[in-house]
Structure formats: structure tokens, C-alpha cells
Amino acid sequence: MTPHFTLAELTHTDHRSLDNTPNDAELANLQRLAEFLERVKTTLGGKPIMINSAFRSKAVNDAVGSKDTSSHRLGLAADFKVPGMAPDAVLRALLHLPYDQIIREYDAWTHISISDKPRRQALIIDRQGTRAFV
């Protein structure tokens, strides 16, 4: 899809028995997401971005217990880790980009989503709940 992000990487799931094939609209969104992730990678100085989850079919999304409204369902979100960087540092470095949401999840990974009308919501989700990232 782009020099650093493949379709296989953006559709990978540990739920191998479930179909996780995007339709044409989802594939177009994944292309936009991959291009945005290239900006993320550049902003982070070329550091590796390890994708945990990006596109999720309904079956995969249900299996991981996520909401049907998740941007992952549309191919517009990715959860990732950056080796050697804490999620807080990743968020701070990316705050200037035109994301829809950027979330530090459980102090373990970063979620980023895109949209046509970015809300630029920076959040923390953990056992204490959901709150603004300050």
C-alpha cells in the first residue's frame, strides 16, 4: 500500500479462523490510513511502527469485544507500538497531525484514527475510564 505499510499488516488478525477481508470502500480507507501512517512514521523520525490492529471485519471486531462504531471497522484506525517510545511520548509527538482520535490505551499502545473532519480528540483509556490527554 505504501513503502512501510502492507495490506497484510493492516488486515492481520490473531483470529485466523475469521474472514478479515476488506471490501472496496474499506480498502480505499486503508490506503488513506497507510498514507497517514507514513506521516506518523516520518514525524517519529523513521522509528518502527508495529501495528497491533488496523482493519477489523464485523466478525473480528465482535470477537475482540469492540463496538460496531469503531473506526477499525471502516479501515480508518490503527493500534500500534513504537519500540523504545512510551505511549505518552508517541501522543505528544503526534498531537500536531490531523488525526480524528489519538488514544493512549492502557499505557501499552497508541490508537490513532482519521476522518474527513478530524475532531483532534486526544484521550487516555485505562482501568480508571476515559479522559482527556493533557
PDB file of C-alpha atoms in Angstrom:
ATOM      1  CA  MET A   1       0.000   0.000   0.000  1.00  0.00           C
ATOM      2  CA  THR A   2       2.844   2.349   0.937  1.00  0.00           C
ATOM      3  CA  PRO A   3       6.595   1.893   1.391  1.00  0.00           C
ATOM      4  CA  HIS A   4       6.256   0.873   5.067  1.00  0.00           C
ATOM      5  CA  PHE A   5       2.701  -0.496   5.450  1.00  0.00           C
ATOM      6  CA  THR A   6       1.293  -3.512   3.638  1.00  0.00           C
ATOM      7  CA  LEU A   7      -2.286  -4.670   3.235  1.00  0.00           C
ATOM      8  CA  ALA A   8      -1.347  -7.900   5.036  1.00  0.00           C
ATOM      9  CA  GLU A   9      -0.059  -5.897   8.010  1.00  0.00           C
ATOM     10  CA  LEU A  10      -3.179  -3.702   8.148  1.00  0.00           C
ATOM     11  CA  THR A  11      -5.578  -6.667   7.947  1.00  0.00           C
ATOM     12  CA  HIS A  12      -3.673  -9.098  10.185  1.00  0.00           C
ATOM     13  CA  THR A  13      -5.691 -10.753  12.934  1.00  0.00           C
ATOM     14  CA  ASP A  14      -4.912 -13.393  15.513  1.00  0.00           C
ATOM     15  CA  HIS A  15      -8.445 -14.693  14.876  1.00  0.00           C
ATOM     16  CA  ARG A  16      -7.288 -16.618  11.809  1.00  0.00           C
ATOM     17  CA  SER A  17     -10.485 -18.620  11.534  1.00  0.00           C
ATOM     18  CA  LEU A  18     -12.422 -15.393  10.848  1.00  0.00           C
ATOM     19  CA  ASP A  19     -12.526 -13.646   7.469  1.00  0.00           C
ATOM     20  CA  ASN A  20     -10.904 -10.214   7.686  1.00  0.00           C
ATOM     21  CA  THR A  21     -11.071  -9.186   4.039  1.00  0.00           C
ATOM     22  CA  PRO A  22     -11.945  -5.520   3.421  1.00  0.00           C
ATOM     23  CA  ASN A  23     -14.474  -4.519   0.759  1.00  0.00           C
ATOM     24  CA  ASP A  24     -13.621  -1.842  -1.826  1.00  0.00           C
ATOM     25  CA  ALA A  25     -14.628   1.109   0.385  1.00  0.00           C
ATOM     26  CA  GLU A  26     -12.705  -0.307   3.355  1.00  0.00           C
ATOM     27  CA  LEU A  27      -9.703  -0.930   1.101  1.00  0.00           C
ATOM     28  CA  ALA A  28      -9.776   2.721  -0.043  1.00  0.00           C
ATOM     29  CA  ASN A  29      -9.877   3.785   3.626  1.00  0.00           C
ATOM     30  CA  LEU A  30      -6.935   1.510   4.401  1.00  0.00           C
ATOM     31  CA  GLN A  31      -4.992   3.224   1.628  1.00  0.00           C
ATOM     32  CA  ARG A  32      -5.682   6.606   3.269  1.00  0.00           C
ATOM     33  CA  LEU A  33      -4.719   5.149   6.654  1.00  0.00           C
ATOM     34  CA  ALA A  34      -1.450   3.734   5.296  1.00  0.00           C
ATOM     35  CA  GLU A  35      -0.581   7.125   3.810  1.00  0.00           C
ATOM     36  CA  PHE A  36      -1.349   8.798   7.145  1.00  0.00           C
ATOM     37  CA  LEU A  37       0.780   6.222   8.973  1.00  0.00           C
ATOM     38  CA  GLU A  38       3.668   7.192   6.696  1.00  0.00           C
ATOM     39  CA  ARG A  39       3.293  10.739   8.094  1.00  0.00           C
ATOM     40  CA  VAL A  40       3.280   9.282  11.602  1.00  0.00           C
ATOM     41  CA  LYS A  41       6.476   7.359  10.857  1.00  0.00           C
ATOM     42  CA  THR A  42       8.167  10.469   9.427  1.00  0.00           C
ATOM     43  CA  THR A  43       7.083  12.545  12.431  1.00  0.00           C
ATOM     44  CA  LEU A  44       8.598   9.922  14.742  1.00  0.00           C
ATOM     45  CA  GLY A  45      11.939  10.151  12.968  1.00  0.00           C
ATOM     46  CA  GLY A  46      11.530   6.947  10.975  1.00  0.00           C
ATOM     47  CA  LYS A  47      11.179   4.718  14.048  1.00  0.00           C
ATOM     48  CA  PRO A  48       9.483   1.342  13.503  1.00  0.00           C
ATOM     49  CA  ILE A  49       5.706   1.302  13.912  1.00  0.00           C
ATOM     50  CA  MET A  50       4.443  -2.098  14.996  1.00  0.00           C
ATOM     51  CA  ILE A  51       0.759  -2.449  14.036  1.00  0.00           C
ATOM     52  CA  ASN A  52      -1.273  -4.468  16.550  1.00  0.00           C
ATOM     53  CA  SER A  53      -4.605  -3.983  14.836  1.00  0.00           C
ATOM     54  CA  ALA A  54      -5.982  -1.908  11.976  1.00  0.00           C
ATOM     55  CA  PHE A  55      -8.914  -3.122   9.839  1.00  0.00           C
ATOM     56  CA  ARG A  56     -11.406  -5.403  11.582  1.00  0.00           C
ATOM     57  CA  SER A  57     -14.261  -7.163   9.835  1.00  0.00           C
ATOM     58  CA  LYS A  58     -17.501  -7.344  11.813  1.00  0.00           C
ATOM     59  CA  ALA A  59     -16.654 -10.889  12.880  1.00  0.00           C
ATOM     60  CA  VAL A  60     -13.172  -9.929  14.082  1.00  0.00           C
ATOM     61  CA  ASN A  61     -14.445  -6.758  15.745  1.00  0.00           C
ATOM     62  CA  ASP A  62     -17.114  -8.758  17.604  1.00  0.00           C
ATOM     63  CA  ALA A  63     -14.520 -11.343  18.626  1.00  0.00           C
ATOM     64  CA  VAL A  64     -12.323  -8.690  20.257  1.00  0.00           C
ATOM     65  CA  GLY A  65     -15.323  -7.144  22.027  1.00  0.00           C
ATOM     66  CA  SER A  66     -15.215  -3.774  20.268  1.00  0.00           C
ATOM     67  CA  LYS A  67     -18.169  -1.558  19.338  1.00  0.00           C
ATOM     68  CA  ASP A  68     -19.674  -1.617  15.838  1.00  0.00           C
ATOM     69  CA  THR A  69     -18.957   2.131  15.653  1.00  0.00           C
ATOM     70  CA  SER A  70     -15.194   1.550  15.916  1.00  0.00           C
ATOM     71  CA  SER A  71     -13.156   3.239  13.187  1.00  0.00           C
ATOM     72  CA  HIS A  72     -11.304  -0.079  12.876  1.00  0.00           C
ATOM     73  CA  ARG A  73     -14.454  -1.449  11.204  1.00  0.00           C
ATOM     74  CA  LEU A  74     -14.073   1.098   8.405  1.00  0.00           C
ATOM     75  CA  GLY A  75     -10.313   0.742   7.963  1.00  0.00           C
ATOM     76  CA  LEU A  76      -9.718   4.200   9.435  1.00  0.00           C
ATOM     77  CA  ALA A  77      -7.848   3.306  12.649  1.00  0.00           C
ATOM     78  CA  ALA A  78      -4.726   1.540  13.812  1.00  0.00           C
ATOM     79  CA  ASP A  79      -3.397   0.436  17.185  1.00  0.00           C
ATOM     80  CA  PHE A  80       0.380   0.390  17.316  1.00  0.00           C
ATOM     81  CA  LYS A  81       3.517   0.397  19.415  1.00  0.00           C
ATOM     82  CA  VAL A  82       6.776   2.201  18.784  1.00  0.00           C
ATOM     83  CA  PRO A  83       9.740   0.289  20.247  1.00  0.00           C
ATOM     84  CA  GLY A  84      11.704   2.498  22.594  1.00  0.00           C
ATOM     85  CA  MET A  85       8.915   5.078  22.985  1.00  0.00           C
ATOM     86  CA  ALA A  86       6.310   5.214  25.733  1.00  0.00           C
ATOM     87  CA  PRO A  87       2.732   5.783  24.505  1.00  0.00           C
ATOM     88  CA  ASP A  88       2.693   9.217  26.209  1.00  0.00           C
ATOM     89  CA  ALA A  89       5.741  10.272  24.198  1.00  0.00           C
ATOM     90  CA  VAL A  90       4.126   8.989  20.997  1.00  0.00           C
ATOM     91  CA  LEU A  91       0.979  11.030  21.676  1.00  0.00           C
ATOM     92  CA  ARG A  92       2.912  14.187  22.425  1.00  0.00           C
ATOM     93  CA  ALA A  93       4.926  13.820  19.219  1.00  0.00           C
ATOM     94  CA  LEU A  94       1.795  13.376  17.073  1.00  0.00           C
ATOM     95  CA  LEU A  95      -0.532  15.991  18.561  1.00  0.00           C
ATOM     96  CA  HIS A  96       0.011  18.391  15.653  1.00  0.00           C
ATOM     97  CA  LEU A  97      -1.165  15.899  12.991  1.00  0.00           C
ATOM     98  CA  PRO A  98      -4.759  15.981  11.626  1.00  0.00           C
ATOM     99  CA  TYR A  99      -5.989  12.841  13.441  1.00  0.00           C
ATOM    100  CA  ASP A 100      -9.587  12.195  14.435  1.00  0.00           C
ATOM    101  CA  GLN A 101      -8.685  10.478  17.704  1.00  0.00           C
ATOM    102  CA  ILE A 102      -5.400   9.589  19.310  1.00  0.00           C
ATOM    103  CA  ILE A 103      -5.637   7.465  22.437  1.00  0.00           C
ATOM    104  CA  ARG A 104      -3.133   6.118  24.931  1.00  0.00           C
ATOM    105  CA  GLU A 105      -4.704   2.751  25.690  1.00  0.00           C
ATOM    106  CA  TYR A 106      -3.786   1.076  28.969  1.00  0.00           C
ATOM    107  CA  ASP A 107      -0.329   2.704  28.786  1.00  0.00           C
ATOM    108  CA  ALA A 108       0.538  -0.131  26.423  1.00  0.00           C
ATOM    109  CA  TRP A 109      -0.191   1.081  22.875  1.00  0.00           C
ATOM    110  CA  THR A 110      -1.417   4.038  20.848  1.00  0.00           C
ATOM    111  CA  HIS A 111      -4.665   4.157  18.879  1.00  0.00           C
ATOM    112  CA  ILE A 112      -4.944   6.650  16.040  1.00  0.00           C
ATOM    113  CA  SER A 113      -7.861   7.222  13.703  1.00  0.00           C
ATOM    114  CA  ILE A 114      -8.503   9.523  10.767  1.00  0.00           C
ATOM    115  CA  SER A 115     -11.625  11.062   9.250  1.00  0.00           C
ATOM    116  CA  ASP A 116     -12.703  13.633   6.694  1.00  0.00           C
ATOM    117  CA  LYS A 117     -13.495  16.035   9.548  1.00  0.00           C
ATOM    118  CA  PRO A 118     -10.813  15.396  12.206  1.00  0.00           C
ATOM    119  CA  ARG A 119     -12.047  16.080  15.753  1.00  0.00           C
ATOM    120  CA  ARG A 120      -8.481  16.037  17.125  1.00  0.00           C
ATOM    121  CA  GLN A 121      -9.515  14.237  20.297  1.00  0.00           C
ATOM    122  CA  ALA A 122      -6.559  13.196  22.458  1.00  0.00           C
ATOM    123  CA  LEU A 123      -7.610  10.696  25.125  1.00  0.00           C
ATOM    124  CA  ILE A 124      -6.465   8.174  27.698  1.00  0.00           C
ATOM    125  CA  ILE A 125      -8.318   4.905  28.196  1.00  0.00           C
ATOM    126  CA  ASP A 126      -7.372   2.675  31.113  1.00  0.00           C
ATOM    127  CA  ARG A 127      -8.899   0.931  34.137  1.00  0.00           C
ATOM    128  CA  GLN A 128      -9.881   4.320  35.521  1.00  0.00           C
ATOM    129  CA  GLY A 129     -12.005   5.052  32.450  1.00  0.00           C
ATOM    130  CA  THR A 130     -11.755   7.516  29.567  1.00  0.00           C
ATOM    131  CA  ARG A 131     -10.452  11.053  29.976  1.00  0.00           C
ATOM    132  CA  ALA A 132      -8.678  13.809  28.080  1.00  0.00           C
ATOM    133  CA  PHE A 133      -4.949  13.508  27.473  1.00  0.00           C
ATOM    134  CA  VAL A 134      -3.390  16.656  28.892  1.00  0.00           C
TER     135      VAL A 134
END
